[in-house]
Amino acid sequence: MDQISVQQIARVAVPVPVDKPFSYSIPSDFKELIQRGSQVIVPFGQRYIGGIVLNVTSKEEEPDYELKPIYDVVQSGPFIGNDLMQLLEWISSYYVCYLGEAYRLINPTVNLHKSKFELRKNGTEVPDHLSPALKDVLENLSPDKWISLKSVEAMLKKKDLLYRVHKLKKLDLIESRYIPPKPKKIYKSIDVFEVEKEKSWTTETKNKYLSNNSKKYIRSRELIAFLQNSGISTRQELLKARFSPGTIDRLVKEGVLRRTTKKIYRHQSNIYAEEIKPITLNKDQLEFISKVTPYLGDTPEQKTFLLHGITGSGKTEIYIELIRNVLKQGRQAIVLIPEIVLTPQTMARFRHHFKDQVAVIHSRQSPGEKAEILQKIREDKLSIVVGPRSAIFAPFKNLGLIIVDEEQEGSYKQSDSVPRYNARDVALYRAYLNNIPVILGSATPSFESLYNARTQKYEYFYLSSRISSRQLPRTQLVNFREEWRRTGSPLLFSENLLLKLEARLVSREQAMLLQNRRGFSPYIMCKECGYVEKCPNCDITLTYHFKGKNLQCHYCGYIEQAPDVCPQCKGFDILYKGVGTQKIEGEAKEKFPHGGVLRMDQDTTRRKNDLARLLEKFRNGEADFLIGTKMIAKGLDFERVTLVGIVNADQGLHFPDFRATEKVFQLLVQAAGRAGRGAQSGEVVIQTFDPNHYIFKYLMTHNYLGFYEREVETRKTLNYPPFSRLSLIRISGEDEEKVMHYAQQVAKFLWQANEDKRFGVLGPAPAPLVRINNRYRYHILIKQDRQIDPSMSYVRHLLKEGIYKNPKLKKWPVDLQIDMDPLEIL
Ligand SMILES: [Zn+2]
Ligand SMILES: [Zn+2]
């Protein structure tokens, strides 16, 4: 074929709400670089946006019109493999969004390297008919010198000149060239130390450090022993172990220690120092590993395992061992861990075992750090990615295993933007595409996953004992109602809990106190007239924060000074109702003036290293009690914590959500699981006003499956998940009238399409929180019986074609959200 006459074009998916790719011509500079999966920058309308090449075809297959050229190839970004492309197509179909919206998941904002894009005038003339805008650009260019687009934009003090450049090129008035950027330097250099081989020591030093017992050399000898034990250490680690810079440098000078410079990747430089014990697996752990192993590598069958292991049963050790097997096969692994569990401890464990081969992704990383990780994946320098939901899109080429830890966690669901996907379910589909096993791990599996295990869709495995023969903590229930009546005062800590906290101070053990609500008081109320201060933007009470003495809305961020007098009756007697973490903190400090108290919640962990610092303090024993929201309930592992107190276990139990009890149970099990993870056994004190609630019967006996059986009976009667699937349509806007009317239009369409009653439609109805941030919210809930249409294909079709894409509906000043398998229905 004649190569010159056949122009190659690229079909590019761009992150905009459309379902089809766009065609662009490929400039000769980029020919070598562009193929299916390349990330590119293309002109789109008046903008320039990042896109992904779906395929490359020849110009002949296209209608005959002029195509715009691709402007840049993003070489530092990942190359997107076939499985990811298919995965995104599935996401757009399953979660009812445009393909372009699904592509946003792997196409973080990319920028054109304007400094590498250079322009030169073609000749010296400036035609008279040219628009002033184009003249401006032309006048800043020269025919003898290449000038970067960046400089031109700086000179004209304008951004987005590319469109004008495009026009000038079409008029043949300028030419352009592109110099691909060099890969970024993605590591920094640090000094590491190790002990030199003894035979290379001089006789003099041997005498000094091996046989001389004088006091002078004690510290040096300790340093040598330290390094012999650790193998290799950074200067920082040595200083932390209290060796002086003088000692270190002298030993280097004398040839006892060797100093080398090591390149480390920036995203790994923040290492949390913790002693890691070697792994010895018990019988149960080994049995599970042997069940999974046959499905690693090239096997005809794909399997999903539900690993139900009580807290402290050693799930992480299993993951580590299985990943080792995967790496031996030259494949890679993804480990999803909810952000809240992704503590410095967890990261340290993975780094200890996999060193440079593992990268941890988390939301506090800068875009630069994230880009480094992607570049390393592209260069095959990484084999494991550990992270929250976005880690499921890690562009590995030869994936061998996916692990979803804490698979029930709500944070796997992206609820706040399109596509509203659940990373656990996306993981299942990616595993299916790659024919590899998935492990869903949890101490409290979601009811959906347990149901799938019961119906043989997943293989179920139960780890019933803690590692190293440790016992589950003893649990005590405190009847708070009774206690309040007896003492005649509203207490925060029962007598029982106080005694146990006191005992911890005496024995130098530690305790954690859970109160899943931040702030001081969830609301303030006037004693005279009962007035409650609400957020002016939302239909929600304001939370009192002690620090700053202000009232905050936890939904929209509104802040106001707390009033001294009642705004309604001018009364002075204002009550602080309800209990938040700040109040617990205050109370603990008052009761135990000599105990150290730390608080961990959203308010105390806002800055980058706050969390790591807090945890380090607690580990070092700088505090005796750690008070916190659900942030302390998961993933933390402190050997000296022997007591967990649940300040108010009833919280959330009566939320208007069919999953309320499931969620509370899961949280309490997780929190209780923090106790007794070391040599000492643990205790849990649960304070409740409703001790006869059935949830406690199962909680006290660690009977999660019993709780599941009891709870799903109700779900079955009402046909809620796991027996049905849900789709929630959220409609919101500033004008309540319009929102209501729009919701009715949508519902009418669904009723008409559902004459044969293939699914159920509930609503439209005002959402339980009807106004947030000055927007009115209405819901329509669709319930699909699993027996009739297990993947909701009919409903999804209706939602996409009839509602999501409907141009008539788009004209309304309301916002429409479609949420498949919603986790929040508030
Ligand atoms: Zn009042
Ligand atoms: Zn608000």
mmCIF file of C-alpha atoms in Angstrom, residues 419-594:
data_model
loop_
_atom_site.group_PDB
_atom_site.id
_atom_site.type_symbol
_atom_site.label_atom_id
_atom_site.label_comp_id
_atom_site.label_asym_id
_atom_site.label_seq_id
_atom_site.Cartn_x
_atom_site.Cartn_y
_atom_site.Cartn_z
ATOM 1 C CA PRO A 419 -20.085 7.523 37.009
ATOM 2 C CA ARG A 420 -21.554 6.403 40.319
ATOM 3 C CA TYR A 421 -19.666 3.136 40.321
ATOM 4 C CA ASN A 422 -18.838 0.723 43.094
ATOM 5 C CA ALA A 423 -15.169 -0.288 42.894
ATOM 6 C CA ARG A 424 -15.930 -3.693 44.402
ATOM 7 C CA ASP A 425 -18.288 -4.505 41.556
ATOM 8 C CA VAL A 426 -15.948 -2.987 38.983
ATOM 9 C CA ALA A 427 -13.236 -5.249 40.428
ATOM 10 C CA LEU A 428 -15.425 -8.280 39.786
ATOM 11 C CA TYR A 429 -15.869 -7.279 36.170
ATOM 12 C CA ARG A 430 -12.198 -6.489 35.617
ATOM 13 C CA ALA A 431 -11.313 -9.889 37.069
ATOM 14 C CA TYR A 432 -13.813 -11.514 34.753
ATOM 15 C CA LEU A 433 -12.250 -9.759 31.735
ATOM 16 C CA ASN A 434 -8.789 -10.973 32.779
ATOM 17 C CA ASN A 435 -9.937 -14.411 33.931
ATOM 18 C CA ILE A 436 -8.301 -13.995 37.321
ATOM 19 C CA PRO A 437 -9.500 -14.567 40.893
ATOM 20 C CA VAL A 438 -10.929 -11.885 43.168
ATOM 21 C CA ILE A 439 -10.844 -12.046 46.937
ATOM 22 C CA LEU A 440 -13.475 -10.090 48.804
ATOM 23 C CA GLY A 441 -12.300 -9.882 52.387
ATOM 24 C CA SER A 442 -14.197 -8.696 55.442
ATOM 25 C CA ALA A 443 -14.984 -9.321 59.084
ATOM 26 C CA THR A 444 -18.518 -8.204 58.303
ATOM 27 C CA PRO A 445 -19.313 -8.938 54.649
ATOM 28 C CA SER A 446 -22.054 -6.962 52.949
ATOM 29 C CA PHE A 447 -25.374 -8.744 52.768
ATOM 30 C CA GLU A 448 -25.121 -8.713 48.979
ATOM 31 C CA SER A 449 -21.867 -10.656 49.085
ATOM 32 C CA LEU A 450 -23.103 -13.099 51.715
ATOM 33 C CA TYR A 451 -26.161 -13.693 49.582
ATOM 34 C CA ASN A 452 -23.940 -14.364 46.565
ATOM 35 C CA ALA A 453 -21.961 -16.824 48.650
ATOM 36 C CA ARG A 454 -25.148 -18.520 49.823
ATOM 37 C CA THR A 455 -26.329 -18.889 46.251
ATOM 38 C CA GLN A 456 -22.949 -20.369 45.225
ATOM 39 C CA LYS A 457 -21.937 -17.442 43.091
ATOM 40 C CA TYR A 458 -18.916 -16.893 45.325
ATOM 41 C CA GLU A 459 -16.840 -19.418 47.197
ATOM 42 C CA TYR A 460 -17.187 -18.753 50.919
ATOM 43 C CA PHE A 461 -14.420 -19.239 53.468
ATOM 44 C CA TYR A 462 -14.601 -18.486 57.180
ATOM 45 C CA LEU A 463 -11.607 -17.640 59.361
ATOM 46 C CA SER A 464 -13.014 -18.206 62.817
ATOM 47 C CA SER A 465 -10.018 -17.646 65.054
ATOM 48 C CA ARG A 466 -7.578 -14.859 65.700
ATOM 49 C CA ILE A 467 -3.922 -15.352 64.877
ATOM 50 C CA SER A 468 -1.485 -16.445 67.594
ATOM 51 C CA SER A 469 -4.393 -18.007 69.539
ATOM 52 C CA ARG A 470 -5.607 -14.599 70.656
ATOM 53 C CA GLN A 471 -9.121 -14.367 71.995
ATOM 54 C CA LEU A 472 -11.913 -12.152 70.803
ATOM 55 C CA PRO A 473 -12.539 -9.415 73.362
ATOM 56 C CA ARG A 474 -15.072 -9.955 76.147
ATOM 57 C CA THR A 475 -18.065 -7.744 75.545
ATOM 58 C CA GLN A 476 -20.287 -6.080 78.115
ATOM 59 C CA LEU A 477 -23.528 -4.276 77.546
ATOM 60 C CA VAL A 478 -24.396 -1.296 79.744
ATOM 61 C CA ASN A 479 -28.036 -0.330 80.100
ATOM 62 C CA PHE A 480 -27.685 3.420 79.966
ATOM 63 C CA ARG A 481 -31.366 4.125 80.515
ATOM 64 C CA GLU A 482 -31.218 2.203 83.784
ATOM 65 C CA GLU A 483 -28.013 3.928 84.827
ATOM 66 C CA TRP A 484 -29.365 7.405 84.119
ATOM 67 C CA ARG A 485 -32.461 6.640 86.167
ATOM 68 C CA ARG A 486 -30.374 5.322 89.033
ATOM 69 C CA THR A 487 -27.909 8.206 89.163
ATOM 70 C CA GLY A 488 -30.422 10.842 88.119
ATOM 71 C CA SER A 489 -27.992 12.513 85.707
ATOM 72 C CA PRO A 490 -27.250 12.265 81.990
ATOM 73 C CA LEU A 491 -23.832 10.615 81.965
ATOM 74 C CA LEU A 492 -21.439 10.155 79.088
ATOM 75 C CA PHE A 493 -19.467 7.354 80.709
ATOM 76 C CA SER A 494 -21.132 4.664 82.766
ATOM 77 C CA GLU A 495 -19.646 3.660 86.074
ATOM 78 C CA ASN A 496 -18.468 0.441 84.492
ATOM 79 C CA LEU A 497 -16.654 2.203 81.677
ATOM 80 C CA LEU A 498 -15.066 4.699 84.084
ATOM 81 C CA LEU A 499 -13.671 1.907 86.241
ATOM 82 C CA LYS A 500 -12.232 0.118 83.252
ATOM 83 C CA LEU A 501 -10.669 3.316 81.888
ATOM 84 C CA GLU A 502 -9.135 3.981 85.290
ATOM 85 C CA ALA A 503 -7.702 0.451 85.344
ATOM 86 C CA ARG A 504 -5.992 1.100 82.003
ATOM 87 C CA LEU A 505 -4.186 4.098 83.436
ATOM 88 C CA VAL A 506 -2.924 1.970 86.307
ATOM 89 C CA SER A 507 -1.740 -0.910 84.111
ATOM 90 C CA ARG A 508 -0.306 1.418 81.416
ATOM 91 C CA GLU A 509 -2.578 -0.066 78.783
ATOM 92 C CA GLN A 510 -4.568 1.964 76.283
ATOM 93 C CA ALA A 511 -8.225 2.458 75.394
ATOM 94 C CA MET A 512 -10.241 3.672 72.437
ATOM 95 C CA LEU A 513 -13.595 5.402 72.657
ATOM 96 C CA LEU A 514 -15.906 5.472 69.671
ATOM 97 C CA GLN A 515 -18.484 8.187 69.127
ATOM 98 C CA ASN A 516 -19.401 8.392 65.489
ATOM 99 C CA ARG A 517 -20.144 12.081 65.423
ATOM 100 C CA ARG A 518 -17.700 14.937 65.282
ATOM 101 C CA GLY A 519 -18.105 18.333 66.880
ATOM 102 C CA PHE A 520 -19.262 18.998 70.415
ATOM 103 C CA SER A 521 -23.042 18.772 70.279
ATOM 104 C CA PRO A 522 -25.137 17.751 67.285
ATOM 105 C CA TYR A 523 -27.548 20.594 68.048
ATOM 106 C CA ILE A 524 -28.340 23.362 70.502
ATOM 107 C CA MET A 525 -31.776 23.996 71.872
ATOM 108 C CA CYS A 526 -33.378 26.789 73.824
ATOM 109 C CA LYS A 527 -34.629 25.523 77.173
ATOM 110 C CA GLU A 528 -37.353 28.192 77.290
ATOM 111 C CA CYS A 529 -39.064 27.795 73.943
ATOM 112 C CA GLY A 530 -37.526 24.686 72.407
ATOM 113 C CA TYR A 531 -36.023 26.590 69.482
ATOM 114 C CA VAL A 532 -33.393 24.604 67.552
ATOM 115 C CA GLU A 533 -30.938 26.427 65.292
ATOM 116 C CA LYS A 534 -30.920 24.995 61.772
ATOM 117 C CA CYS A 535 -28.760 25.620 58.729
ATOM 118 C CA PRO A 536 -30.296 28.352 56.559
ATOM 119 C CA ASN A 537 -29.361 26.377 53.429
ATOM 120 C CA CYS A 538 -30.316 22.893 54.545
ATOM 121 C CA ASP A 539 -33.108 21.374 56.537
ATOM 122 C CA ILE A 540 -30.629 20.156 59.123
ATOM 123 C CA THR A 541 -29.647 21.126 62.655
ATOM 124 C CA LEU A 542 -26.293 22.844 63.108
ATOM 125 C CA THR A 543 -23.551 21.116 65.073
ATOM 126 C CA TYR A 544 -21.922 23.037 67.904
ATOM 127 C CA HIS A 545 -18.112 23.074 67.759
ATOM 128 C CA PHE A 546 -16.378 23.918 70.997
ATOM 129 C CA LYS A 547 -13.226 25.215 69.380
ATOM 130 C CA GLY A 548 -14.218 28.568 67.910
ATOM 131 C CA LYS A 549 -17.586 28.346 69.707
ATOM 132 C CA ASN A 550 -19.430 28.178 66.418
ATOM 133 C CA LEU A 551 -22.223 26.265 64.755
ATOM 134 C CA GLN A 552 -21.414 24.296 61.602
ATOM 135 C CA CYS A 553 -23.466 22.544 58.980
ATOM 136 C CA HIS A 554 -21.877 19.177 58.184
ATOM 137 C CA TYR A 555 -23.660 19.064 54.832
ATOM 138 C CA CYS A 556 -22.883 22.416 53.202
ATOM 139 C CA GLY A 557 -20.097 23.832 55.384
ATOM 140 C CA TYR A 558 -22.107 26.839 56.625
ATOM 141 C CA ILE A 559 -20.620 28.404 59.808
ATOM 142 C CA GLU A 560 -22.032 30.949 62.228
ATOM 143 C CA GLN A 561 -21.193 32.129 65.732
ATOM 144 C CA ALA A 562 -23.110 30.255 68.396
ATOM 145 C CA PRO A 563 -25.769 32.584 69.833
ATOM 146 C CA ASP A 564 -25.652 33.571 73.505
ATOM 147 C CA VAL A 565 -29.340 34.284 73.565
ATOM 148 C CA CYS A 566 -32.150 32.416 71.878
ATOM 149 C CA PRO A 567 -32.866 34.057 68.491
ATOM 150 C CA GLN A 568 -36.569 33.339 69.013
ATOM 151 C CA CYS A 569 -37.460 34.195 72.616
ATOM 152 C CA LYS A 570 -34.274 35.984 73.694
ATOM 153 C CA GLY A 571 -33.908 33.465 76.524
ATOM 154 C CA PHE A 572 -30.444 32.826 77.966
ATOM 155 C CA ASP A 573 -30.702 29.136 78.766
ATOM 156 C CA ILE A 574 -29.264 27.265 75.812
ATOM 157 C CA LEU A 575 -28.817 23.510 76.041
ATOM 158 C CA TYR A 576 -26.144 21.611 74.200
ATOM 159 C CA LYS A 577 -27.925 18.491 73.060
ATOM 160 C CA GLY A 578 -26.412 15.268 71.900
ATOM 161 C CA VAL A 579 -22.813 14.174 72.011
ATOM 162 C CA GLY A 580 -19.913 14.611 69.603
ATOM 163 C CA THR A 581 -16.259 13.613 69.853
ATOM 164 C CA GLN A 582 -15.225 17.008 71.255
ATOM 165 C CA LYS A 583 -17.596 16.583 74.170
ATOM 166 C CA ILE A 584 -16.261 13.104 74.888
ATOM 167 C CA GLU A 585 -12.745 14.483 74.752
ATOM 168 C CA GLY A 586 -13.626 17.195 77.244
ATOM 169 C CA GLU A 587 -15.286 14.741 79.577
ATOM 170 C CA ALA A 588 -12.362 12.304 79.451
ATOM 171 C CA LYS A 589 -9.887 15.090 80.235
ATOM 172 C CA GLU A 590 -12.000 16.188 83.152
ATOM 173 C CA LYS A 591 -12.412 12.706 84.622
ATOM 174 C CA PHE A 592 -8.787 11.739 84.077
ATOM 175 C CA PRO A 593 -6.702 14.889 84.416
ATOM 176 C CA HIS A 594 -3.523 12.814 84.431
#
